[in-house]
Coordinates of C-alpha atoms in Angstrom, one line a residue:
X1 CA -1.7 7.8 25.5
X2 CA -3.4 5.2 23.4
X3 CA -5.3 2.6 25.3
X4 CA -5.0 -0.9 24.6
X5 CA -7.4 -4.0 24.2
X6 CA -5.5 -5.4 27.5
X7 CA -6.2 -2.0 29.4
X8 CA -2.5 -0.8 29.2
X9 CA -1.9 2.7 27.6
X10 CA 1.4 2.7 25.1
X11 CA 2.8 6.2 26.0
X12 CA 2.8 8.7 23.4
X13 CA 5.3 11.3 24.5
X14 CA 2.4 13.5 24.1
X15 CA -0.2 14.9 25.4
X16 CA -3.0 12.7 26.1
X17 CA -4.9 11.7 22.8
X18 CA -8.4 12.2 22.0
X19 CA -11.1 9.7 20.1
X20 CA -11.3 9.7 16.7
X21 CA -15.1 9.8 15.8
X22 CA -15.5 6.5 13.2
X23 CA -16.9 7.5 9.8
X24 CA -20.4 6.7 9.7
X25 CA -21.4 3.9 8.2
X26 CA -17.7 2.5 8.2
X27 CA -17.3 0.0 10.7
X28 CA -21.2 -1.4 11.1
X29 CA -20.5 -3.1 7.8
X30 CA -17.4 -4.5 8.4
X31 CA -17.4 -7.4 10.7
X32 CA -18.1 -10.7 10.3
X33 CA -21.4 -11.8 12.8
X34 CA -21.3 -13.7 15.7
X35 CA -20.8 -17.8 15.6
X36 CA -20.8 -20.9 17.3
X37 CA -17.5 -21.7 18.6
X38 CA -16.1 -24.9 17.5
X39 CA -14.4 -27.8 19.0
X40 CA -11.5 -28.1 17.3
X41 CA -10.2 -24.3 17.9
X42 CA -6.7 -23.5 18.8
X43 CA -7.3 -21.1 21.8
X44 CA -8.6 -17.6 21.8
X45 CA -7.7 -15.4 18.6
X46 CA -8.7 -12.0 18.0
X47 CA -12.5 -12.3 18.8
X48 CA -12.3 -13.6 22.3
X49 CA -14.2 -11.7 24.2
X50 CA -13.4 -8.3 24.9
X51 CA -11.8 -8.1 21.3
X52 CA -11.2 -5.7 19.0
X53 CA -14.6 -7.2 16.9
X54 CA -16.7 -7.9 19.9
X55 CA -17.5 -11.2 18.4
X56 CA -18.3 -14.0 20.6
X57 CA -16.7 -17.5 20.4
X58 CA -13.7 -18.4 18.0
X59 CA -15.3 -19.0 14.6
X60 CA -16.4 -22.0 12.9
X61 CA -13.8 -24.5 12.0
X62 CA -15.1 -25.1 7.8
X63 CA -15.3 -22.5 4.7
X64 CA -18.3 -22.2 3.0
X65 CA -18.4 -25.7 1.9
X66 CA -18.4 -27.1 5.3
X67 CA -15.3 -28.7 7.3
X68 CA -12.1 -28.0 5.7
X69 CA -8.6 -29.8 6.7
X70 CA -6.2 -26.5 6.6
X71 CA -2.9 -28.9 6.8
X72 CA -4.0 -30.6 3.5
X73 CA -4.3 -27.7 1.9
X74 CA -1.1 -26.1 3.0
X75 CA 0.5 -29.2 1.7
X76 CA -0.6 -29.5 -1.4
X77 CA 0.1 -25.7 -2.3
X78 CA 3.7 -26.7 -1.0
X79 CA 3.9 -29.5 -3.5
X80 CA 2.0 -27.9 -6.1
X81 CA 3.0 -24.2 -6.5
X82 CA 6.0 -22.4 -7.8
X83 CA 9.0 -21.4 -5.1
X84 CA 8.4 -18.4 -6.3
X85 CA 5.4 -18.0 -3.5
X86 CA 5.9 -15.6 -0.8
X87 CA 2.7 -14.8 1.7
X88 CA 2.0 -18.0 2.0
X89 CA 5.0 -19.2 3.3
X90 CA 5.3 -16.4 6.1
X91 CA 2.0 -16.5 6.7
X92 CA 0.7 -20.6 7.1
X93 CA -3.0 -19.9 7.2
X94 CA -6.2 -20.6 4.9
X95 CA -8.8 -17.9 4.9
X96 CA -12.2 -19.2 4.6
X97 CA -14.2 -15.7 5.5
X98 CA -13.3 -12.5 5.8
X99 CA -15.1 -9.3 6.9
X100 CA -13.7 -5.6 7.1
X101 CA -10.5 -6.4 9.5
X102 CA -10.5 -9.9 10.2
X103 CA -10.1 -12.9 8.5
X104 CA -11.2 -16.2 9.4
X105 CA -9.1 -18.9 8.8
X106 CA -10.0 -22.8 8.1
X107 CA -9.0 -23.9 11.6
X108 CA -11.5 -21.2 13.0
X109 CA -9.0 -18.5 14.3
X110 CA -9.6 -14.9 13.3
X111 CA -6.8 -12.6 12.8
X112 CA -6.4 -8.9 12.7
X113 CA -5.6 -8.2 8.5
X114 CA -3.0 -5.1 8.8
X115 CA -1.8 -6.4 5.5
X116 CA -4.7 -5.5 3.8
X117 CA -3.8 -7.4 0.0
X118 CA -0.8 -5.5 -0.1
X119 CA -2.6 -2.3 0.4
X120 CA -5.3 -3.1 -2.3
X121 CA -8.2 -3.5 0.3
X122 CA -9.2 0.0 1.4
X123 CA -12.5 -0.9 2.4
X124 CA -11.3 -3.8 4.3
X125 CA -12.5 -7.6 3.3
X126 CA -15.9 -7.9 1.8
X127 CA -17.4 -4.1 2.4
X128 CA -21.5 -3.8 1.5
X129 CA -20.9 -1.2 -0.6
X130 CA -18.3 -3.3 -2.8
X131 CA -20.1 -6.5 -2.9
X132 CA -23.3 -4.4 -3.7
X133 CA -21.6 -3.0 -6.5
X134 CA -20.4 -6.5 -8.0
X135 CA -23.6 -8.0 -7.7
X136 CA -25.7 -4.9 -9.3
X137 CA -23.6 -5.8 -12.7
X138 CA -23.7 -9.6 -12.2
X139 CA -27.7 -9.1 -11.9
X140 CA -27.9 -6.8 -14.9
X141 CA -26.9 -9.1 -17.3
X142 CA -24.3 -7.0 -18.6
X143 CA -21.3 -8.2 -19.9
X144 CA -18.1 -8.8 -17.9
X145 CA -15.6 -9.1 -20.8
X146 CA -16.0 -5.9 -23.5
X147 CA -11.9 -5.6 -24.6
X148 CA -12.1 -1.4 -24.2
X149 CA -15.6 -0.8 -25.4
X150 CA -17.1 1.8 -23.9
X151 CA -19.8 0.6 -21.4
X152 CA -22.3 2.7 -18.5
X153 CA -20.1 0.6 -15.7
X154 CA -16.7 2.3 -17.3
X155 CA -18.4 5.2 -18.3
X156 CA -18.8 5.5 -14.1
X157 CA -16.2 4.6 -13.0
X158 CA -14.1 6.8 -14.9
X159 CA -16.4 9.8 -13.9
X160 CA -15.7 8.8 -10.4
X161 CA -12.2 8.6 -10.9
X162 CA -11.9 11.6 -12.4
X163 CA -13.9 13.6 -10.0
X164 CA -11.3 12.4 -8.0
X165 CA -8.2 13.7 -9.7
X166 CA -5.8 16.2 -8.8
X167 CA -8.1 19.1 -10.5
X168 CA -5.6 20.4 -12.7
X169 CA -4.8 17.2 -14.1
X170 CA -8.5 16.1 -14.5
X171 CA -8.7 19.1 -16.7
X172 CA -6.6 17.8 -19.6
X173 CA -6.6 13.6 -18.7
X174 CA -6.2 11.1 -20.8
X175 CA -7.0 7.5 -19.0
X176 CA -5.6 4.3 -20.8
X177 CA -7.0 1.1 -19.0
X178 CA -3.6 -1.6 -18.9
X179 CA -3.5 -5.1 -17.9
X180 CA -5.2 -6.3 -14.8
X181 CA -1.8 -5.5 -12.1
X182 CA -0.1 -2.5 -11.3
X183 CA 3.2 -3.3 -13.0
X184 CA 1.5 -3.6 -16.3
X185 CA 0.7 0.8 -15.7
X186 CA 3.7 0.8 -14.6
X187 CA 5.0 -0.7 -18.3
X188 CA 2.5 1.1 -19.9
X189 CA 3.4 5.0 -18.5
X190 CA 7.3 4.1 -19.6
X191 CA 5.9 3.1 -22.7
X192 CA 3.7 6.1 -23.0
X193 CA 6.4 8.9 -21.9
X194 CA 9.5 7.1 -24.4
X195 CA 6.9 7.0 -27.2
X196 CA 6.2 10.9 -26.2
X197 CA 9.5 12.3 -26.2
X198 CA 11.5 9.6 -28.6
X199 CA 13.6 9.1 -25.7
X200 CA 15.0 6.0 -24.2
X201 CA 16.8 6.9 -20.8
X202 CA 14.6 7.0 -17.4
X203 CA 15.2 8.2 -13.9
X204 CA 14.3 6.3 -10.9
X205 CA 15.1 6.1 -7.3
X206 CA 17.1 4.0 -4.7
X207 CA 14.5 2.0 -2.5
X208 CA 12.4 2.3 -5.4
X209 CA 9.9 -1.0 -6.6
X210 CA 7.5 -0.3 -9.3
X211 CA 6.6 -4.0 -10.2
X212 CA 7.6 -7.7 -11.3
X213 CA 7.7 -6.7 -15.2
X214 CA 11.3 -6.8 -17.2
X215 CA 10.5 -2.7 -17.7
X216 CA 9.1 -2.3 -13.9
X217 CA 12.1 -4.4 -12.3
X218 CA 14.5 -1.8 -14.3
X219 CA 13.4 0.8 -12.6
X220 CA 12.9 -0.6 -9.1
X221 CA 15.9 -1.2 -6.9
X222 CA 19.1 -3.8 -7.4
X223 CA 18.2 -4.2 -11.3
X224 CA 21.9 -4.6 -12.9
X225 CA 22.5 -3.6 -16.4
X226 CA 19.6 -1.2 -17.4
X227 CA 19.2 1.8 -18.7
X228 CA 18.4 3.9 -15.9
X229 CA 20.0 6.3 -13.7
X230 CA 19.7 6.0 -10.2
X231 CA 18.7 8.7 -8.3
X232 CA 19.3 9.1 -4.2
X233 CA 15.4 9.0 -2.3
X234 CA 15.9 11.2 0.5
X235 CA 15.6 9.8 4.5
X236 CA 16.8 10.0 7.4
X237 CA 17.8 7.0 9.5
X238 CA 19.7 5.8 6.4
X239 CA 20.2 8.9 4.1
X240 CA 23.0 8.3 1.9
X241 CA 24.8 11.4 2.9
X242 CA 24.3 10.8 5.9
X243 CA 22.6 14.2 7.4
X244 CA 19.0 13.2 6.5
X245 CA 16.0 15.7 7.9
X246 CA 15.5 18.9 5.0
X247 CA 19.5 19.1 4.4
X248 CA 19.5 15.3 3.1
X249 CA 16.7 15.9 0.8
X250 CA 18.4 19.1 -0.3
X251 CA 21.3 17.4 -1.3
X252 CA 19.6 15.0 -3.1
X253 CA 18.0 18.0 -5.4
X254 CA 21.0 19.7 -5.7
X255 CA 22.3 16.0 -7.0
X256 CA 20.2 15.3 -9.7
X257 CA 19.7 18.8 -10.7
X258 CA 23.7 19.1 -11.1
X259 CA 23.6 15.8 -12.3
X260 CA 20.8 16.4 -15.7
X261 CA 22.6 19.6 -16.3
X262 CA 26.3 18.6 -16.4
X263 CA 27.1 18.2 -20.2
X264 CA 29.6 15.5 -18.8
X265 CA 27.6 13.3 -16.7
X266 CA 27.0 11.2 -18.5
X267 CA 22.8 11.3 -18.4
X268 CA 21.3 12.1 -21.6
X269 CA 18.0 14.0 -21.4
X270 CA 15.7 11.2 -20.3
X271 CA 12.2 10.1 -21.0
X272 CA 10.7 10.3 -17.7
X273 CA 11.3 10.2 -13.5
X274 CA 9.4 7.7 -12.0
X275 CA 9.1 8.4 -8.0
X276 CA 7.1 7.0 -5.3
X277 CA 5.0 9.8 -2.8
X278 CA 5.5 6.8 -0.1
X279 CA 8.6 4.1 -0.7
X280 CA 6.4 1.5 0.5
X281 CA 8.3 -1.9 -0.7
X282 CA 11.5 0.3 0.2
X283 CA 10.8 0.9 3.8
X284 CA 7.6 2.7 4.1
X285 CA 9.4 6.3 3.6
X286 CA 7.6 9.0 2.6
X287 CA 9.2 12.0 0.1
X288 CA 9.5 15.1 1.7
X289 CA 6.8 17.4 0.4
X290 CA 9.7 19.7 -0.3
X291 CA 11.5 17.5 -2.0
X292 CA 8.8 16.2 -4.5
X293 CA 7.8 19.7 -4.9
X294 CA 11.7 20.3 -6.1
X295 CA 11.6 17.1 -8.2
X296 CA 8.4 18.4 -10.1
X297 CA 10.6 22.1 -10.7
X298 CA 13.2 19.9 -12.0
X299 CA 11.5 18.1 -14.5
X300 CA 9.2 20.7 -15.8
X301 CA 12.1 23.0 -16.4
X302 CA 13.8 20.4 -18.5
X303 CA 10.7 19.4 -20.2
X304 CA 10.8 15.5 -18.5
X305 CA 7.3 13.6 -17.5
X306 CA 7.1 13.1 -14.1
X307 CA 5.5 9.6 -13.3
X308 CA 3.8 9.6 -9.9
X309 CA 3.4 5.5 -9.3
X310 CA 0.3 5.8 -7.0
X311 CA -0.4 2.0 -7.0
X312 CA -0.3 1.7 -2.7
X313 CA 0.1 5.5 -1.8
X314 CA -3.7 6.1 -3.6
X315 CA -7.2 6.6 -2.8
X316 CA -6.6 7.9 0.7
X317 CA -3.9 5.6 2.2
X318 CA -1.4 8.2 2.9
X319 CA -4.1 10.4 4.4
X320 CA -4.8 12.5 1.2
X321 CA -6.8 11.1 -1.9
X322 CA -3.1 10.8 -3.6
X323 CA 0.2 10.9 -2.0
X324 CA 1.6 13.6 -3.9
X325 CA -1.6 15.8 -3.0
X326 CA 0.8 16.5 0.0
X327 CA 3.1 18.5 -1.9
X328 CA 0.6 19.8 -3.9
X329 CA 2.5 18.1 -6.8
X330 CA 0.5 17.3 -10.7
X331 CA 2.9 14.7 -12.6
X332 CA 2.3 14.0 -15.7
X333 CA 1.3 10.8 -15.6
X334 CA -0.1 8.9 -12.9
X335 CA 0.2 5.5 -12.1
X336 CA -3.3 3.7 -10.4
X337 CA -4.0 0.4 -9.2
X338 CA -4.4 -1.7 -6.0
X339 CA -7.4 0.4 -4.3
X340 CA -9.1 1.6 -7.2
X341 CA -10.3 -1.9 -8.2
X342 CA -12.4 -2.3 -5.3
X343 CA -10.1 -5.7 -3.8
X344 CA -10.4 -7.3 -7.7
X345 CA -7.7 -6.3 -10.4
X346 CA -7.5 -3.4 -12.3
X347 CA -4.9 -0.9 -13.6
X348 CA -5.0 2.4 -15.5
X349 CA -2.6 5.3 -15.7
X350 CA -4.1 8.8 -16.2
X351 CA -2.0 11.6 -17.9
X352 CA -1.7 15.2 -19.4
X353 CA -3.5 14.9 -22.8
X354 CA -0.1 16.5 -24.8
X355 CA 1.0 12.9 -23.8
X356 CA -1.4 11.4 -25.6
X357 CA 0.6 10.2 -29.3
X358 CA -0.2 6.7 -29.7
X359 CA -1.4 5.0 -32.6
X360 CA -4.5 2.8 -32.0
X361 CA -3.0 -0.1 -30.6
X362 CA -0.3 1.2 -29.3
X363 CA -0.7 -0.2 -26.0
X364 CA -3.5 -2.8 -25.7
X365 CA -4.5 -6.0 -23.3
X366 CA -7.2 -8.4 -23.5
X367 CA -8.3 -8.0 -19.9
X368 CA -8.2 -3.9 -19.9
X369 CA -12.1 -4.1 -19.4
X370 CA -12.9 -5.5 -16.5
X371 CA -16.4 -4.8 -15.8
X372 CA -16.3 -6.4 -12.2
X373 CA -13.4 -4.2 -11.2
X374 CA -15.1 -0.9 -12.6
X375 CA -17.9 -1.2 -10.2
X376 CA -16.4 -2.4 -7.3
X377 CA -13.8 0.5 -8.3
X378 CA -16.3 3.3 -8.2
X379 CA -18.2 2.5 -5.3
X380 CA -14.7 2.3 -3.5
X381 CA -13.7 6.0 -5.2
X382 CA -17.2 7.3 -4.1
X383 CA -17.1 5.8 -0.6
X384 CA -13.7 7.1 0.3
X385 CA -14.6 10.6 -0.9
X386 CA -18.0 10.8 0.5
X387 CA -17.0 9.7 4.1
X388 CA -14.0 11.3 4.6
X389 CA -11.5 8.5 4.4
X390 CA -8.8 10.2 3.5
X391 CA -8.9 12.9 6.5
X392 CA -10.0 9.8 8.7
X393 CA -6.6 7.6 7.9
X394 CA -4.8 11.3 8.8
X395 CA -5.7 11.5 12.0
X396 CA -5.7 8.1 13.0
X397 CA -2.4 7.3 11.2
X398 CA -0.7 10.2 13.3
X399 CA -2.1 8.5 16.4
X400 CA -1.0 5.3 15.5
X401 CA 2.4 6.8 14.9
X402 CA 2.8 8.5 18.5
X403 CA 1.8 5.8 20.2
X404 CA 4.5 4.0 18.6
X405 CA 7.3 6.2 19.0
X406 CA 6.4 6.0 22.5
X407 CA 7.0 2.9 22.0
X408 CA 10.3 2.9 20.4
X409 CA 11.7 5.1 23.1
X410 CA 11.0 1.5 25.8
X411 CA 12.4 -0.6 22.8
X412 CA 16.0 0.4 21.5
X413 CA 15.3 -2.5 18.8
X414 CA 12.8 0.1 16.9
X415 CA 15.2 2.0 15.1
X416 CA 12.6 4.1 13.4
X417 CA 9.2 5.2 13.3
X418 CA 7.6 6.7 10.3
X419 CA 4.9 6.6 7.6
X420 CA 2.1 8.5 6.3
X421 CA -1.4 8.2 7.0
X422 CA -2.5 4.6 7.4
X423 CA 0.5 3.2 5.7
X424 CA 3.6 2.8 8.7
X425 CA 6.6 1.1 8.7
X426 CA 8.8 0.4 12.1
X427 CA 12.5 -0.6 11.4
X428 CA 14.1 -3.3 13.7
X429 CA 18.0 -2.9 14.4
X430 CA 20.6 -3.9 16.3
X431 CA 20.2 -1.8 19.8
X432 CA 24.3 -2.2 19.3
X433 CA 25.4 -1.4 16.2
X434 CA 22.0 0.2 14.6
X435 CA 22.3 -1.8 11.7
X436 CA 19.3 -3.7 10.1
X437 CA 17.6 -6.7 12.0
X438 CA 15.8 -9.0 9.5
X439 CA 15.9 -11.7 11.8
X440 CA 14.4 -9.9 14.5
X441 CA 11.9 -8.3 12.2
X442 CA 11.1 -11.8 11.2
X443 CA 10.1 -12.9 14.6
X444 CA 7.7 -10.0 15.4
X445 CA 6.5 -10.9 12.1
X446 CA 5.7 -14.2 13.8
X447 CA 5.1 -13.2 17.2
X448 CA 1.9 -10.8 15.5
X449 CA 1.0 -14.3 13.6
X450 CA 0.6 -15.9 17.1
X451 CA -1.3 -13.3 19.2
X452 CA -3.7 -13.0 15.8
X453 CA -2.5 -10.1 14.1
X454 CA -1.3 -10.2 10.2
X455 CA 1.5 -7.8 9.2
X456 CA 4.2 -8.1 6.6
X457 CA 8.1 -6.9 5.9
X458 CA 9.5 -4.3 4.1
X459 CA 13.0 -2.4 3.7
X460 CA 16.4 -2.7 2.1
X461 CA 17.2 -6.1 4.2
X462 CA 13.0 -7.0 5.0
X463 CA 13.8 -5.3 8.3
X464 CA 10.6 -3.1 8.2
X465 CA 7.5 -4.1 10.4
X466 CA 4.4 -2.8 7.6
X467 CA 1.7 -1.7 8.5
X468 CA -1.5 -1.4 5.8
X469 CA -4.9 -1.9 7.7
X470 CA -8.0 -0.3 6.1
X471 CA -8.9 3.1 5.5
X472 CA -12.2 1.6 7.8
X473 CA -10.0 1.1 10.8
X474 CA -12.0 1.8 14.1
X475 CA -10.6 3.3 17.1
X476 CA -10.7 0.1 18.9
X477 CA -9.0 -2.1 16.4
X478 CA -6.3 0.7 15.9
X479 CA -6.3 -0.2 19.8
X480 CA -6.0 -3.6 19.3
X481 CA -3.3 -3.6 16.3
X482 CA -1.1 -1.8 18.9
X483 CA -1.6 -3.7 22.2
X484 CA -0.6 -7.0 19.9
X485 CA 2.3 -5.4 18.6
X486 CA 3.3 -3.8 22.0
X487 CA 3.3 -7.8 22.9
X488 CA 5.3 -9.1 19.9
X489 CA 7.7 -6.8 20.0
X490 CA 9.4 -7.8 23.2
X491 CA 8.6 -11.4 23.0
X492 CA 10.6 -11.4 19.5
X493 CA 13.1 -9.3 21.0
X494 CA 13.7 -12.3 23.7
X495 CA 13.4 -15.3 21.4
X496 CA 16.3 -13.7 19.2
X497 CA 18.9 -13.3 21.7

């Protein structure tokens, strides 16, 4: 069993689970202190007492430049941004403060972050060892804008990131900094593999979503019209040959092996595969380690780059430094972002050195030098490798997942558990029909917002409950993440019917 904040145990269908010892140093550092609670707070949020932060009182009710008026600003951002906004308009708060887990918003209610910057926080909000970082180059003097010139804060970093590699890969690396987001690596690796081979084709997945670039969107999902072949991702609840487990993903192999050697198929020897160790916009489904291990046979055989995008699955989210140290998989090229910047933006892609034909200025960007990000990057990399993050998000991600398929056998609405270290995903249906429930997963969405907890949707038809805390998580905040959904769940369930 797991044991909740509101003394309840969620049933794991297990045997009883034991503590997870925290990581020293990890969760000391990551909570915001103690305040005054103010007059104008909405009722308890998560730090009332016996919370998951042990925090007394509900916050102060201002930002750092004293009272704010969180309605005003919510309006304005209505008037004045594009449509094209999408957290804010699920999630109506304005952070203020923010420390490890929580976030404190204007009106001085804390919530539980399980969203995490889509994945880019590992550390949490705000870690000591981050801001330490930032403020060691801000007090040097050194510059913060160098193009790509080679400075002792990328020289670092890189060294880091390296040390970090799959070791076979960091033997014979190349690393080409990008533009500050993870779509632009993602541009930048299909530039780098159809420059390689002089090819133009690609191969991508179903489910897949690599980015918001014209080159990025073609290979993600639902793009009409490019020139990329789809490829079937292997799963289980949905697979589409509908067997899933090891015979769906077999299938899948046998499809695009048959499929790249068929001299009438109609699939030209391509450029690259792109794949994804964790679907994480598509559902949260992880690749079978067999079946990424069969995709790398595939493409070596026929002399295709395999493109890892590690932009959420990286620096120890899946519960290994990479996702595709699972299989024991080394692509060609990896894609890197999201985590590596220490919570501020920067992209790279790192690849076999054969790879490397470019012409100097091949591939350039005026923001490829972020000095900021390099630190804050490398004291990430280091902090992650030298406490054991990785192996930490392991074991308390497969926790986490028991508890909640205990949970899904009390709620026929969970369709699915799954996931892979601290990145999970719990798909809503209809308990009659099985098919997605958006609407449902919508209100759990909201339900979570109301009891102080912060997650976000996923999945074909955003019927996938995401969760993305940090690799910091304590034992009694996974606690707490649970007891909250355990709540929402039901309560959704009711609204909706």
């Amino acid at each position: 069993m797991f044991e909740t904040q509101s003394g309840r145990a969620i049933r794991a269908g297990g045997p009883t689970l034991v503590a997870v010892t925290e990581p020293a140093a990890a969760a000391a550092a990551t909570e915001i202190p103690p305040q005054v609670p103010s007059q104008g707070s909405r009722g308890p949020g998560p730090d009332a007492p016996g919370g998951p932060d042990a925090l007394s009182g509900t916050g102060v009710s201002g930002g750092p430049g004293g009272s704010a008026a969180p309605e005003g600003i919510l309006r304005r951002q209505a008037q004045r941004e594009s449509a094209a906004r999408t957290y804010a308009r699920s999630l109506p708060i304005v952070p203020v403060r923010a420390r490890g887990l929580t976030i404190e918003g204007a009106d001085g209610r804390r919530y539980l972050d399980c969203l995490s910057g889509a994945g880019t926080l590992a550390l949490g909000h705000n870690h000591p060892v981050v801001l330490e970082a930032i403020r060691g180059v801000l007090d040097s003097g050194a510059p913060l804008h160098v193009l790509d010139l080679a400075t002792p804060v990328k020289d670092a970093f890189t060294t880091e990131l390296f040390a970090n590699l799959p070791p076979a890969l960091a033997a014979d690396a190349r690393i080409q900094f990008c533009g500050p987001a993870g779509t632009d690596a993602v541009e930048a690796a299909l530039k780098l593999v159809r420059t390689a081979t002089g090819r133009p084709g690609l191969l991508a997945f179903t489910g897949a979503y690599h980015g918001m670039t014209a080159g990025a969107l073609d290979a993600s999902g639902g793009a009409p019209g490019v020139r990329v072949t789809r490829l079937p991702y292997p799963q289980d609840l949905r697979c589409p040959f509908g067997v899933g487990g090891p015979e769906g993903a077999e299938l899948s192999a046998r499809w695009t092996e048959n499929l790249l050697d068929d001299p009438k198929g109609g699939v030209p020897a391509p450029a690259g595969m792109i794949v994804e160790p964790v679907q994480g916009e598509g559902g949260v489904i992880p690749a079978p380690d067999g079946w990424l291990r069969r995709m790398r046979e595939i493409t070596a055989a026929r002399g295709i780059p395999l493109i890892a995008d590690e932009v959420q699955t990286g620096v120890g989210r899946t519960g290994a430094f990479w996702g595709v140290d699972h299989a024991g998989v080394v692509p060609d090229v990896m894609v890197l972002s999201k985590a590596i910047g220490g919570s501020l933006p920067l992209a790279v892609i790192v690849y076999r050195s054969g790879l490397d034909v470019w012409a100097p200025g091949a591939h350039a960007g005026t923001f490829r030098g972020n000095q900021l990000a390099m630190a804050a990057g490398a004291a990430t990399l280091a902090f992650v490798r030298e406490n054991r993050l990785a192996e930490r998000a392991a074991a308390l991600g497969e926790r986490m997942l028991t508890a909640l398929h205990g949970l899904a056998c009390v709620h026929p609405c969970i369709g699915e558990v799954r996931g892979r270290g601290l990145m999970i995903g719990i798909e809503l249906v209809d308990p009659d029909t099985g098919a997605a429930a958006p609407s449902l997963a919508a209100a759990v969405r909201q339900e979570c917002l109301d009891r102080g907890l912060i997650v976000e949707l996923g999945g074909r038809h955003g019927a996938v409950v995401r969760l993305l805390p940090p690799l910091t998580l304590t034992d009694e905040q996974a606690a707490a993440v649970l007891d909250r959904l355990a709540d929402a769940i039901p309560a959704a369930a009711r609204r909706t019917h």
